[in-house]
Short mmCIF file of C-alpha atoms in Angstrom, two decimals:
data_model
loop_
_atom_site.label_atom_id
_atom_site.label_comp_id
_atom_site.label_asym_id
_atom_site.label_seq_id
_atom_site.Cartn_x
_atom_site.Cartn_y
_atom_site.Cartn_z
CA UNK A 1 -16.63 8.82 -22.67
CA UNK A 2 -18.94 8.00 -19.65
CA UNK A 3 -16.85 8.14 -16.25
CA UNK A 4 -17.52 7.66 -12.72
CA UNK A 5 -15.96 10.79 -10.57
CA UNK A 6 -14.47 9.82 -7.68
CA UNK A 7 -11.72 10.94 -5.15
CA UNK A 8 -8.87 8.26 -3.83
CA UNK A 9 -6.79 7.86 -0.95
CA UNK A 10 -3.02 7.26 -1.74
CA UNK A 11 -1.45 8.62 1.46
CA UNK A 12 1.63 5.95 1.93
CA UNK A 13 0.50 3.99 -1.45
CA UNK A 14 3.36 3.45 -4.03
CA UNK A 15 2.67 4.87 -7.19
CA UNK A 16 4.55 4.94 -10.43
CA UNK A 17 5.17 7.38 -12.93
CA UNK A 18 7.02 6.37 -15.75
CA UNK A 19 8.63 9.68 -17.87
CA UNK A 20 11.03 12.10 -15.49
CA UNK A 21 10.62 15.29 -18.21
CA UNK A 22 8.59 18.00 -17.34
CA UNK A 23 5.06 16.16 -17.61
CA UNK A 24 6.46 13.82 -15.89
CA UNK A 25 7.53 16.01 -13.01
CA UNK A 26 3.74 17.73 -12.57
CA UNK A 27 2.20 14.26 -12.08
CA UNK A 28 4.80 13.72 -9.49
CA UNK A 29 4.65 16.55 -7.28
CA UNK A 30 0.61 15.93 -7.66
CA UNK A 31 1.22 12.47 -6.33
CA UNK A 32 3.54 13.75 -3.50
CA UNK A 33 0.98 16.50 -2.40
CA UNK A 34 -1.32 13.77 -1.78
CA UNK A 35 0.83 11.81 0.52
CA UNK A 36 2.34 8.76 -2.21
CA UNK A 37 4.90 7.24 -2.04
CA UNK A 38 6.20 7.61 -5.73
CA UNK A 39 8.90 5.71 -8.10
CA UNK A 40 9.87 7.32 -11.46
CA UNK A 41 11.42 5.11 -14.28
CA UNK A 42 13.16 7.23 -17.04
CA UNK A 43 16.74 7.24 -17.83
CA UNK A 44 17.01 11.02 -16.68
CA UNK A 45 15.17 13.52 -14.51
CA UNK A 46 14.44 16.80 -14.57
CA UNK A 47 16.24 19.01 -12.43
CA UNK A 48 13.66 19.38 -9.77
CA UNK A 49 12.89 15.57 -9.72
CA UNK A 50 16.86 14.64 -9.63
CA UNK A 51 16.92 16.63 -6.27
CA UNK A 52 13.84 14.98 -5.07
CA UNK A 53 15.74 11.63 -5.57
CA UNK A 54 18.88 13.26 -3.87
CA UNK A 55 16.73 13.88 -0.91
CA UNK A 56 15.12 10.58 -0.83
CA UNK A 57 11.55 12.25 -1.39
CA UNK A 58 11.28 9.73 -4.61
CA UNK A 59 12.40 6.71 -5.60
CA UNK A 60 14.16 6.80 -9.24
CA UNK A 61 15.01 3.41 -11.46
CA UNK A 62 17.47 4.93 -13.77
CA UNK A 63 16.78 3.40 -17.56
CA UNK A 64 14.02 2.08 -19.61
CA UNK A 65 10.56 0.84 -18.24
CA UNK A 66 10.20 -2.77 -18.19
CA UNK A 67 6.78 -4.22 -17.59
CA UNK A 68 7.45 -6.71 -13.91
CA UNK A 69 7.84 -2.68 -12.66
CA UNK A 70 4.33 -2.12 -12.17
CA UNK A 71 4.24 -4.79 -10.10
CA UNK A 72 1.89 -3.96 -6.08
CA UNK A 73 1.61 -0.39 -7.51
CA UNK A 74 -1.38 1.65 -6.39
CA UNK A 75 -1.76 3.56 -9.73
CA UNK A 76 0.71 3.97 -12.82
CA UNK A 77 1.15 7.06 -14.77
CA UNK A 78 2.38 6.87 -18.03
CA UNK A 79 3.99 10.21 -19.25
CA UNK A 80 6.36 9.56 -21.72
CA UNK A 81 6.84 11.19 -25.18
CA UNK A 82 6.92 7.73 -26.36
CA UNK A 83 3.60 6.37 -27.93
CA UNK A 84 5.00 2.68 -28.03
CA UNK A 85 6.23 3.11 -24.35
CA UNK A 86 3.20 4.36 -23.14
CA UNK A 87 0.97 1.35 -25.00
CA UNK A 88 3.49 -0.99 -22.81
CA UNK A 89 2.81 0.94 -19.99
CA UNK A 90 -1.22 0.62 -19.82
CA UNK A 91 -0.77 -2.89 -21.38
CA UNK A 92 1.12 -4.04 -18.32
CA UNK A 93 -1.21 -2.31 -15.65
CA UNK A 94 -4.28 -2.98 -16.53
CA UNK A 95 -3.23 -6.76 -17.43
CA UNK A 96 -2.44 -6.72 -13.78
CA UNK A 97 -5.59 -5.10 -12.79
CA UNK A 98 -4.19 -1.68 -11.95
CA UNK A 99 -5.48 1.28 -12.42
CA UNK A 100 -3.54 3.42 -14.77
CA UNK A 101 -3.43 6.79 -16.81
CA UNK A 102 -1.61 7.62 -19.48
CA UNK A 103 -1.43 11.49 -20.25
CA UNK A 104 -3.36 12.65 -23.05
CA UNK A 105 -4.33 9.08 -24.24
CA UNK A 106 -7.72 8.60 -22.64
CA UNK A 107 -8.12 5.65 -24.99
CA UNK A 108 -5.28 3.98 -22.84
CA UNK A 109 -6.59 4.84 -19.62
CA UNK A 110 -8.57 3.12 -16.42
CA UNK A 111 -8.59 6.88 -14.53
CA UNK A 112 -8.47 10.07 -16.05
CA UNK A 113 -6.86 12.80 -13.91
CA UNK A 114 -9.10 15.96 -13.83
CA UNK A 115 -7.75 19.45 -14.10
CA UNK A 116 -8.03 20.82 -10.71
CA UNK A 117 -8.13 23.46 -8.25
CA UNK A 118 -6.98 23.02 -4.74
CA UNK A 119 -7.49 25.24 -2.02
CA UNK A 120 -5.94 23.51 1.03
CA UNK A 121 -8.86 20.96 1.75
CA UNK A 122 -11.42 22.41 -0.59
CA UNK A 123 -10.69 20.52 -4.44
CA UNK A 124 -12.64 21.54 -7.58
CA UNK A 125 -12.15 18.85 -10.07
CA UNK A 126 -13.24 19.36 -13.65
CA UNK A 127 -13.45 16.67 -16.32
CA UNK A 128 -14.20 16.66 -20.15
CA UNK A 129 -13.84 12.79 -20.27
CA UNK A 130 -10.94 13.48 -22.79
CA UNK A 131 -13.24 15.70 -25.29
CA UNK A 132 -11.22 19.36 -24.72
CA UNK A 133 -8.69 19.51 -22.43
CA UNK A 134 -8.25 23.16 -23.41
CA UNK A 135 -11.82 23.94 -22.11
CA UNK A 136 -10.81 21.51 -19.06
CA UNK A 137 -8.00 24.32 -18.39
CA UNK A 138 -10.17 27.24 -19.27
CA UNK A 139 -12.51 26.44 -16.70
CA UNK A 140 -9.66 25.94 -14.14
CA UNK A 141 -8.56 29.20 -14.65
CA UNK A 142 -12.11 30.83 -14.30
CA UNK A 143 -12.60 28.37 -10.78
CA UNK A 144 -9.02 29.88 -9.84
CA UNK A 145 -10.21 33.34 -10.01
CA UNK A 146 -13.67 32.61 -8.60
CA UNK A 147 -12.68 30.71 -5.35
CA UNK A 148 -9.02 32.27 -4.00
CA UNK A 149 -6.85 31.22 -1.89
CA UNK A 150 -8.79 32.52 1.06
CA UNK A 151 -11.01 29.31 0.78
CA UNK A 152 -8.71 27.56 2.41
CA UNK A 153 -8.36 28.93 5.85
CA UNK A 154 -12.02 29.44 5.67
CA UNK A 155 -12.57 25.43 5.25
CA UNK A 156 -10.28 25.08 7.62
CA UNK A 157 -12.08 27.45 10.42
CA UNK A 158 -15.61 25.59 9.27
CA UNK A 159 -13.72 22.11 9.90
CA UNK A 160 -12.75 23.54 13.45
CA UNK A 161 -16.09 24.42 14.30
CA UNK A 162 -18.00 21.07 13.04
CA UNK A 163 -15.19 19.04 15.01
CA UNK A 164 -15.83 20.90 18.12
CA UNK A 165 -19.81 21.19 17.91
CA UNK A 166 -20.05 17.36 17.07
CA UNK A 167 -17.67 16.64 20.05
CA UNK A 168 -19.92 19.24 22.30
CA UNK A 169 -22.93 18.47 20.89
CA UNK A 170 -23.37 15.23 18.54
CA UNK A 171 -26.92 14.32 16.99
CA UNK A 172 -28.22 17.86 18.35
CA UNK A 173 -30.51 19.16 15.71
CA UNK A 174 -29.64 22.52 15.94
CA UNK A 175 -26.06 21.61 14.64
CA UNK A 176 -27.52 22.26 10.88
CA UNK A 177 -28.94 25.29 11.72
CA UNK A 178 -25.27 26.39 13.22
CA UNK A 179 -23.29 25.34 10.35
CA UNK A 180 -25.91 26.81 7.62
CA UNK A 181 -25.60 30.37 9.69
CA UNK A 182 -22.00 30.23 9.61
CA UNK A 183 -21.57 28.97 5.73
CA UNK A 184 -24.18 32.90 4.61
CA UNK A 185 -22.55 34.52 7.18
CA UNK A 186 -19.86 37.28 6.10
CA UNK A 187 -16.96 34.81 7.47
CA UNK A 188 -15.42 34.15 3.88
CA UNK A 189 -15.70 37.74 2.90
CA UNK A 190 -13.94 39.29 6.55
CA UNK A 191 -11.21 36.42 6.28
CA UNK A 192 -10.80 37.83 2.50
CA UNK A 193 -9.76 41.05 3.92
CA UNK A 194 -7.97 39.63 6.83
CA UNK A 195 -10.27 40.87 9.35
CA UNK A 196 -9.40 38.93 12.03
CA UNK A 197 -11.96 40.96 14.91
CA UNK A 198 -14.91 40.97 12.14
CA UNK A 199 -14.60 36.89 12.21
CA UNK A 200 -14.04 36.97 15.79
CA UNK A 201 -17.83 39.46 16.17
CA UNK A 202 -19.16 36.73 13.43
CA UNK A 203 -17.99 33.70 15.23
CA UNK A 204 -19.04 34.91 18.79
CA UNK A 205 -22.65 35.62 17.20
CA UNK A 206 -23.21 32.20 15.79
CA UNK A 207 -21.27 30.18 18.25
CA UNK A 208 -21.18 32.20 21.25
CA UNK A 209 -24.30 30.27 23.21
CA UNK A 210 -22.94 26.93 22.48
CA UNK A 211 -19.16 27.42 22.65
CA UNK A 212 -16.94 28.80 25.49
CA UNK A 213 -14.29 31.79 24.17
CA UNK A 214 -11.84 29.73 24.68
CA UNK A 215 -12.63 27.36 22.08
CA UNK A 216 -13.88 30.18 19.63
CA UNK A 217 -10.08 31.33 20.30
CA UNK A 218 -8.82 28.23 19.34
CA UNK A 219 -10.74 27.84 16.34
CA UNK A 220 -9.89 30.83 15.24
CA UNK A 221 -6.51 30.25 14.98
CA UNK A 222 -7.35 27.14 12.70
CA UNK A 223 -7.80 30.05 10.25
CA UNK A 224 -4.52 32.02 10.52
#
């Protein structure tokens, strides 16, 4: 299966997932992380979605799926345990030109939803096209153990510093040269250990001719 990889904005987009079990639940919270706005059609919920209801957090239509429900959706997931359901599912979406995925049916899809690894902004997305999800999850769990949760403070700290050189400094040439110093410096490694004076000495060395300490203060705390 050829695909085209590609990474989508749903902040405030409604989304539906039809299926409340526990499948049903993952591609929820996914949806939430990224900022959806998300309804879930099944005639019960898992515990953890019921209180997400309660709160408001979701929207729930208690009962069956019915087709007109897809209706100004951004995306459809289809995670039932229900072949037949899930057919009516995709049939409905895509007859309405929207994009849809129906879990572990690639056959039925117009997306396919990568395994992934997300350290705060940095996301590793890995893709089979449908061939082996079970090597799809093997290499997330080799990614998970390669890039740790340090990686995202330290993205965070670079984003700090590009924001504040391009405001300082924007079309200077020597920007590159700034952020390349930074990205083989021993930042990642000395905020792996919590060092918080090493990044400090490293940041003050790479950034201290161009930025004031005030602003290497500041972006330091982008990292904490």
């Amino acid at each position: 299966m050829k695909t085209y990889p590609v990474f989508t904005l749903i902040t405030a987009k409604p989304c539906l997932v039809v299926g409340g079990g526990g499948v049903g639940e993952r591609k929820v919270l996914d949806l939430l992380e990224a900022g959806a706005r998300v309804t879930v059609v099944s005639p019960a919920l898992t515990p953890t979605l019921a209180a997400l209801a309660a709160k408001g957090e979701i929207r729930h239509l208690q009962g069956d799926f019915q087709e007109e429900q897809v209706a100004g959706m951004a995306l459809v997931i289809g995670a039932t345990d229900d072949p037949e359901v899930n057919a009516r599912v995709s049939a409905a979406a895509q007859t309405r030109g929207i994009w849809v995925n129906i879990v572990d049916q690639p056959d039925l899809c117009t997306f396919i939803v990568p395994a992934q690894v997300r350290r705060g902004e940095l996301t590793l997305a890995i893709s089979t096209g449908g061939a082996s999800p079970a090597l799809a999850r093997k290499l997330r769990e080799e990614l998970e153990s390669h890039f740790g949760p340090e990686y995202g403070p330290y993205l965070a700290l670079l984003q700090a510093v590009r924001t504040r050189l391009l405001a300082a400094r924007r079309g200077n040439p020597d920007n590159a040269v700034l952020f390349h110093r930074l990205v083989q410096s021993p930042l990642l490694p000395a905020l792996s250990r919590g060092d918080v004076e090493e990044v400090r000495k490293i940041l003050r060395e790479i950034l201290g001719q161009v930025l004031d300490a005030a602003a290497l203060e500041e972006i330091l705390e982008k990292a904490s």
